[in-house]
Amino acid sequence: MGFSTIAIHAGNEPDSATGAVSVPIYQTSTYAQEGLGLHKGFEYARTQNPTRLALEKNIAALEGAKYGYAFASGMSAIDAVLKLVKAGDHVICGDNTYGGTYRLFSKVLANYGIEFDFVDTSDILNVENAFKVNTKMVFVETPTNPVMTVTDLQAVSEIAHAHGARVVCDNTFMSPYLQQPMSFGVDIVVHSTTKYLNGHSDSIGGFVSLNDEEDSEWIKFVQNSIGAILSPFDSFLVLRGTKTLAVRMQAHDKNGRAVANFLAEHPNVQKVYYPGLPAHPQHELAKRQQNGFGGMVAFEMGSLEKAKKVLENVKLCTLAESLGGVESLISHPATMTHASVPTEKRDKLGITDGLVRVSVGIEDVEDIISDLDQALS
Ligand SMILES: *Cc1c(COP(=O)(O)O)cnc(C)c1O
């Protein structure tokens, strides 16, 4: 079956009690049991909820995974995955992950005896050299936020598996429509459903997809033990969102390419970060690994003053953190999403004071471009 058919039908069976075509919001904390030990598979709503279960089947199917678990946020999904490693284990992580991931690893989990090394995973030699005897996991994000560096998922998977380590990919920026990490050997895929999967900027959520049965049982155990579950209402919203994921991603991709091309030719823009541009250092890899380039574009204005002018003069694009919704958002990574990353590290990554990021929405692209054009001049 094709992607859209799976998106619309996986997990979306008519309700067994009423025949409702849309999966109902089962807003309940508990379920009546017919007798001792006699129930319909639902006992308590932290453990099981039919609306969440429908979403879990849906996104797992979109990632080509056997198992899926929905969490209260992208961060709680990532935290649950890190519960697969223990004190004394070592994790290799991309040096340009989402700021919140860096914060969770370096400021929280490092206190529990888990060792982290942050390396530029776009150069496979850095990954190879970072392995230690106790390395149990490699965590990559591709393309990265906001400078859009691409990592070769197949190469990372081969090296990690040769060392007996799991590979985790944060697929938030691409969504399963534009990138299928498991087809390259990745073991676990995580998402902030807050972004493209929900797609309408009206819910916070996270997701873990995986194939290994033992790891899956542990993630399920962690989900129930810690309780950072996605609510029935949010599960409903994301399930509604994924039905249109294919058409939305096609539109984000089309608009993203047009905006990147416009910016690349604009005299006031110094540099554009977009894997779809032939000048991007991993353009060929992105073409091979992705089914498109998506809607995330970053560009360098050269100074804070110039970046500020653009950020404060846009009218259609909204100045806000986050991404992946139908509306175009514009942001300043150095002071917004990446404020928790130390300055020296930001400079090294290219997250300068002059860098501006756009989450290109699915409005009419002429309107997005003319808005950026007036703000740039
Ligand atoms: C937003 C984001 C997260 C965190 O997700 P939340 O839903 O905000 O907790 C993780 N990774 C990436 C790439 C993100 O963009």
Coordinates of C-alpha atoms and ligand atoms in Angstrom, one line a residue:
M1 CA 0.0 0.0 0.0
G2 CA 1.1 3.5 -0.7
F3 CA 2.0 6.1 1.9
S4 CA -1.2 8.1 1.8
T5 CA -3.4 5.0 2.0
I6 CA -1.4 3.9 5.1
A7 CA -1.6 7.4 6.6
I8 CA -5.4 7.5 6.2
H9 CA -6.2 3.9 7.2
A10 CA -3.6 2.4 9.6
G11 CA -5.1 2.5 13.1
N12 CA -8.2 4.2 11.7
E13 CA -10.6 1.3 11.8
P14 CA -14.3 2.2 12.4
D15 CA -15.0 2.3 16.2
S16 CA -16.0 -1.2 17.4
A17 CA -18.8 0.1 19.7
T18 CA -20.5 2.6 17.5
G19 CA -19.1 2.3 14.0
A20 CA -17.8 6.0 14.2
V21 CA -15.5 6.4 11.1
S22 CA -13.3 8.9 13.0
V23 CA -11.5 7.4 16.0
P24 CA -13.3 8.8 19.1
I25 CA -11.5 10.7 21.8
Y26 CA -11.8 8.2 24.7
Q27 CA -11.6 10.8 27.5
T28 CA -11.6 8.4 30.4
S29 CA -9.2 7.5 33.2
T30 CA -10.4 3.9 33.7
Y31 CA -12.5 1.1 32.2
A32 CA -15.3 -1.0 33.7
Q33 CA -14.2 -4.6 34.2
E34 CA -16.8 -7.4 33.8
G35 CA -15.3 -9.5 36.5
L36 CA -12.0 -10.1 38.2
G37 CA -9.3 -10.3 35.5
L38 CA -12.0 -9.9 32.8
H39 CA -11.6 -6.8 30.7
K40 CA -11.4 -5.7 27.0
G41 CA -7.6 -5.1 27.0
F42 CA -8.0 -1.7 28.7
E43 CA -7.5 -1.3 32.4
Y44 CA -6.2 2.1 33.3
A45 CA -5.6 5.0 30.8
R46 CA -1.9 5.7 31.6
T47 CA -1.3 2.1 30.5
Q48 CA -3.8 1.8 27.6
N49 CA -6.1 4.2 25.7
P50 CA -7.9 3.4 22.5
T51 CA -7.3 6.8 20.9
R52 CA -3.6 6.7 21.7
L53 CA -3.4 3.1 20.5
A54 CA -4.9 4.1 17.1
L55 CA -2.2 6.8 16.7
E56 CA 0.5 4.4 17.8
K57 CA -0.5 1.9 15.1
N58 CA -0.7 4.8 12.6
I59 CA 2.7 6.4 13.0
A60 CA 4.5 3.0 13.5
A61 CA 3.0 2.0 10.1
L62 CA 4.2 5.2 8.5
E63 CA 7.8 4.6 9.7
G64 CA 7.6 1.0 8.5
A65 CA 8.0 -0.1 12.2
K66 CA 6.4 -2.9 14.1
Y67 CA 5.9 -1.0 17.3
G68 CA 5.1 2.6 18.2
Y69 CA 4.6 4.6 21.4
A70 CA 3.2 8.1 21.8
F71 CA 4.5 10.5 24.4
A72 CA 3.6 13.9 26.0
S73 CA 6.4 15.7 24.0
G74 CA 9.3 15.0 21.7
M75 CA 11.6 15.5 24.7
S76 CA 9.8 12.8 26.8
A77 CA 10.0 10.4 23.8
I78 CA 13.7 11.0 23.5
D79 CA 14.1 10.6 27.3
A80 CA 12.3 7.2 27.1
V81 CA 14.7 6.1 24.4
L82 CA 17.6 7.0 26.5
K83 CA 16.2 4.7 29.2
L84 CA 17.6 1.9 27.0
V85 CA 21.1 2.8 28.2
K86 CA 22.4 2.6 31.8
A87 CA 24.9 4.3 34.1
G88 CA 28.4 3.5 32.7
D89 CA 27.2 3.4 29.1
H90 CA 28.4 5.8 26.4
V91 CA 26.3 7.5 23.8
I92 CA 27.6 9.2 20.6
C93 CA 25.4 12.2 19.6
G94 CA 25.4 14.6 16.8
D95 CA 26.9 18.0 17.8
N96 CA 24.1 20.0 16.2
T97 CA 21.0 18.3 17.6
Y98 CA 17.9 20.2 18.7
G99 CA 18.9 22.4 21.6
G100 CA 16.5 20.7 24.0
T101 CA 18.1 17.3 23.2
Y102 CA 21.6 18.7 24.0
R103 CA 20.2 20.1 27.2
L104 CA 18.6 16.8 28.3
F105 CA 21.8 14.9 27.5
S106 CA 24.4 17.2 28.9
K107 CA 22.5 18.8 31.9
V108 CA 20.2 16.0 33.0
L109 CA 21.1 12.6 31.9
A110 CA 24.9 13.2 32.4
N111 CA 24.1 13.4 36.1
Y112 CA 23.0 9.7 36.0
G113 CA 26.3 8.2 34.9
I114 CA 25.5 8.2 31.2
E115 CA 28.5 9.4 29.2
F116 CA 28.0 11.6 26.1
D117 CA 30.3 12.6 23.2
F118 CA 29.0 15.2 20.7
V119 CA 30.5 14.9 17.2
D120 CA 29.8 16.1 13.7
T121 CA 28.1 13.0 12.4
S122 CA 28.1 14.3 8.8
D123 CA 31.7 13.1 8.7
I124 CA 31.5 9.4 9.2
L125 CA 35.1 9.3 10.4
N126 CA 34.1 11.3 13.5
V127 CA 31.5 8.7 14.3
E128 CA 34.0 5.9 13.9
N129 CA 36.6 7.6 16.0
A130 CA 34.2 8.3 18.9
F131 CA 33.4 4.6 19.7
K132 CA 34.5 3.3 23.0
V133 CA 34.1 -0.2 24.5
N134 CA 31.0 1.0 26.4
T135 CA 29.3 2.7 23.5
K136 CA 25.7 1.5 23.4
M137 CA 23.9 4.1 21.2
V138 CA 24.4 6.6 18.4
F139 CA 21.9 9.4 18.3
V140 CA 21.6 11.4 15.0
E141 CA 19.4 14.1 13.7
T142 CA 19.4 14.6 9.9
P143 CA 19.1 17.2 8.5
T144 CA 20.1 19.2 11.6
N145 CA 18.5 22.3 13.0
P146 CA 19.1 25.0 11.8
V147 CA 22.1 24.6 9.5
M148 CA 20.7 21.6 7.7
T149 CA 23.7 19.3 7.8
V150 CA 23.0 15.8 6.5
T151 CA 24.3 12.5 8.0
D152 CA 24.6 9.3 6.0
L153 CA 22.1 7.0 7.9
Q154 CA 23.3 3.8 6.2
A155 CA 26.9 4.4 6.9
V156 CA 26.2 5.3 10.6
S157 CA 24.0 2.2 11.0
E158 CA 26.7 -0.1 9.6
I159 CA 29.4 1.2 11.9
A160 CA 27.2 1.3 14.9
H161 CA 26.0 -2.3 14.4
A162 CA 29.5 -3.5 13.9
H163 CA 30.2 -2.1 17.4
G164 CA 26.9 -3.6 18.8
A165 CA 25.3 -0.2 19.4
R166 CA 21.8 0.9 18.5
V167 CA 21.1 3.8 16.1
V168 CA 18.5 6.4 16.9
C169 CA 17.3 9.0 14.4
D170 CA 15.3 12.1 15.2
N171 CA 13.2 12.3 12.0
T172 CA 11.3 15.4 13.0
F173 CA 12.6 17.7 10.3
M174 CA 11.7 15.3 7.4
S175 CA 8.7 13.3 8.7
P176 CA 8.3 9.7 7.4
Y177 CA 7.0 11.0 4.1
L178 CA 10.3 12.6 3.2
Q179 CA 12.7 10.2 4.9
Q180 CA 12.4 6.5 6.0
P181 CA 15.4 6.0 8.4
M182 CA 14.6 2.3 9.1
S183 CA 15.1 1.5 5.4
F184 CA 18.8 2.5 6.0
G185 CA 19.2 0.3 9.0
V186 CA 18.3 2.7 11.8
D187 CA 16.9 0.9 14.8
I188 CA 14.7 3.5 16.5
V189 CA 13.0 6.6 15.1
V190 CA 11.9 9.5 17.3
H191 CA 9.7 12.4 16.5
S192 CA 8.4 15.6 18.0
T193 CA 4.8 15.2 16.6
T194 CA 4.5 18.8 17.6
K195 CA 6.0 19.7 14.2
Y196 CA 5.1 18.1 10.8
L197 CA 3.2 15.0 12.0
N198 CA 0.5 17.1 13.8
G199 CA 1.2 19.9 11.4
H200 CA -1.2 22.5 12.7
S201 CA 0.7 24.1 15.5
D202 CA -1.9 23.1 18.1
S203 CA -0.4 20.2 20.1
I204 CA 2.8 19.1 21.8
G205 CA 3.7 15.4 21.5
G206 CA 6.4 12.9 20.8
F207 CA 6.8 9.4 19.3
V208 CA 9.1 6.4 19.3
S209 CA 9.0 3.7 16.5
L210 CA 11.1 0.6 16.6
N211 CA 11.3 -3.1 15.5
D212 CA 13.2 -4.9 18.2
E213 CA 10.7 -6.8 20.4
E214 CA 12.7 -6.6 23.6
D215 CA 13.5 -2.9 23.2
S216 CA 9.8 -2.3 22.4
E217 CA 8.7 -4.1 25.6
W218 CA 11.1 -1.9 27.6
I219 CA 9.9 1.4 26.0
K220 CA 6.3 0.3 26.7
F221 CA 7.3 -0.4 30.3
V222 CA 9.0 3.0 30.6
Q223 CA 6.0 4.8 29.1
N224 CA 3.7 3.2 31.7
S225 CA 6.2 3.5 34.6
I226 CA 7.1 7.2 34.0
G227 CA 3.7 8.1 32.6
A228 CA 4.6 10.8 30.1
I229 CA 1.8 9.7 27.8
L230 CA 0.1 11.6 25.0
S231 CA -3.5 12.6 26.1
P232 CA -6.5 11.2 24.2
F233 CA -7.3 14.7 22.8
D234 CA -3.7 15.3 21.5
S235 CA -3.7 11.7 20.1
F236 CA -6.9 12.6 18.2
L237 CA -5.3 15.8 16.8
V238 CA -2.1 14.1 15.6
L239 CA -4.2 11.2 14.1
R240 CA -6.1 13.9 12.2
G241 CA -2.9 15.5 11.2
T242 CA -1.2 12.5 9.7
K243 CA -4.1 11.8 7.3
T244 CA -2.9 14.8 5.3
L245 CA 0.8 14.3 5.9
A246 CA 1.6 13.4 2.3
V247 CA -0.1 16.4 0.7
R248 CA 1.2 18.8 3.3
M249 CA 4.8 17.6 2.9
Q250 CA 4.5 17.8 -0.9
A251 CA 3.4 21.5 -0.4
H252 CA 6.1 22.2 2.2
D253 CA 8.8 20.7 -0.1
K254 CA 7.6 22.7 -3.1
N255 CA 7.4 26.0 -1.2
G256 CA 10.7 25.3 0.6
R257 CA 12.6 24.8 -2.7
A258 CA 11.1 28.0 -4.1
V259 CA 12.0 30.1 -1.0
A260 CA 15.5 28.6 -0.9
N261 CA 16.1 29.5 -4.6
F262 CA 14.7 33.0 -4.0
L263 CA 17.0 33.6 -1.0
A264 CA 20.0 32.1 -2.8
E265 CA 19.7 34.8 -5.5
H266 CA 18.9 37.7 -3.1
P267 CA 21.8 40.2 -2.9
N268 CA 21.3 40.9 0.8
V269 CA 21.5 37.3 1.8
Q270 CA 25.1 36.0 2.4
K271 CA 24.4 32.3 2.6
V272 CA 21.5 29.9 2.4
Y273 CA 21.3 26.5 4.2
Y274 CA 19.1 24.1 2.3
P275 CA 20.0 20.5 1.2
G276 CA 18.0 21.0 -2.0
L277 CA 20.5 23.6 -3.3
P278 CA 23.3 22.1 -5.5
A279 CA 25.8 24.2 -3.5
H280 CA 24.9 22.4 -0.2
P281 CA 27.9 20.2 0.8
Q282 CA 25.7 17.1 1.2
H283 CA 23.3 17.7 -1.7
E284 CA 24.0 14.4 -3.4
L285 CA 23.5 12.5 -0.1
A286 CA 20.3 14.3 0.6
K287 CA 19.0 13.5 -2.9
R288 CA 19.7 9.8 -2.3
Q289 CA 18.5 9.6 1.3
Q290 CA 15.5 11.8 1.3
N291 CA 12.3 11.9 -0.9
G292 CA 12.5 15.7 -1.0
F293 CA 14.1 18.5 0.9
G294 CA 11.3 19.8 3.0
G295 CA 10.3 23.2 4.3
M296 CA 13.1 24.2 6.6
V297 CA 15.4 26.9 5.3
A298 CA 18.1 29.0 7.2
F299 CA 20.0 32.0 5.9
E300 CA 22.8 34.2 7.0
M301 CA 22.3 38.0 7.0
G302 CA 25.8 38.8 8.3
S303 CA 24.9 40.6 11.5
L304 CA 22.4 40.7 14.3
E305 CA 21.1 44.2 13.1
K306 CA 20.4 42.9 9.7
A307 CA 18.8 39.7 10.9
K308 CA 16.7 41.7 13.3
K309 CA 15.4 44.0 10.5
V310 CA 14.2 40.9 8.6
L311 CA 12.6 39.3 11.7
E312 CA 10.8 42.4 12.7
N313 CA 9.6 43.5 9.2
V314 CA 7.9 40.3 8.0
K315 CA 4.2 40.5 8.0
L316 CA 2.9 37.2 6.8
C317 CA 5.6 35.0 8.5
T318 CA 5.1 34.9 12.2
L319 CA 8.0 35.4 14.6
A320 CA 7.9 32.3 16.7
E321 CA 9.8 29.2 17.8
S322 CA 8.7 25.8 16.5
L323 CA 8.2 24.6 12.9
G324 CA 6.3 22.2 10.7
G325 CA 2.8 23.8 10.8
V326 CA 0.8 25.0 7.9
E327 CA 1.7 28.6 8.6
S328 CA 5.1 30.1 7.9
L329 CA 7.2 30.8 11.0
I330 CA 10.4 32.8 11.2
S331 CA 12.9 32.6 14.1
H332 CA 16.3 33.7 15.3
P333 CA 18.1 30.4 16.5
A334 CA 20.9 32.1 18.5
T335 CA 18.5 33.7 20.9
M336 CA 15.4 31.5 20.6
T337 CA 15.7 27.7 19.9
H338 CA 19.5 27.5 20.5
A339 CA 19.8 29.9 23.4
S340 CA 20.7 27.0 25.7
V341 CA 23.7 26.1 23.6
P342 CA 27.0 27.8 24.8
T343 CA 28.2 30.7 22.5
E344 CA 31.5 29.1 21.5
K345 CA 29.6 25.9 20.5
R346 CA 27.0 28.0 18.6
D347 CA 29.8 29.8 16.6
K348 CA 31.5 26.5 15.7
L349 CA 28.2 25.2 14.3
G350 CA 27.5 28.3 12.3
I351 CA 24.6 29.4 14.5
T352 CA 25.6 33.0 14.3
D353 CA 23.8 36.2 15.4
G354 CA 23.0 36.9 11.8
L355 CA 21.3 33.5 11.1
V356 CA 17.6 33.4 10.4
R357 CA 15.5 30.3 10.1
V358 CA 12.2 29.9 8.2
S359 CA 9.7 27.1 8.6
V360 CA 8.1 27.5 5.2
G361 CA 4.4 26.9 5.4
I362 CA 1.9 25.9 2.8
E363 CA 0.4 29.3 2.0
D364 CA 0.6 30.5 -1.6
V365 CA 4.4 30.6 -2.2
E366 CA 4.2 34.0 -4.1
D367 CA 2.9 35.5 -0.8
I368 CA 5.7 34.0 1.3
I369 CA 8.3 35.2 -1.1
S370 CA 6.9 38.7 -1.5
D371 CA 6.8 39.0 2.3
L372 CA 10.5 38.0 2.7
D373 CA 11.4 40.2 -0.2
Q374 CA 9.9 43.4 1.4
A375 CA 11.5 42.5 4.8
L376 CA 14.9 42.0 3.1
S377 CA 14.8 45.3 1.4
Ligands
LIG1 C1 10.9 20.3 18.7 C2 11.9 19.2 18.5 C3 12.2 18.3 19.6 C4 11.5 18.4 20.9 O1 10.1 18.2 20.8 P1 9.0 18.8 21.8 O2 7.7 18.3 21.2 O3 9.1 20.3 21.7 O4 9.3 18.3 23.2 C5 13.1 17.3 19.3 N1 13.8 17.3 18.2 C6 13.6 18.1 17.2 C7 14.3 18.0 15.9 C8 12.6 19.1 17.3 O5 12.4 20.0 16.3

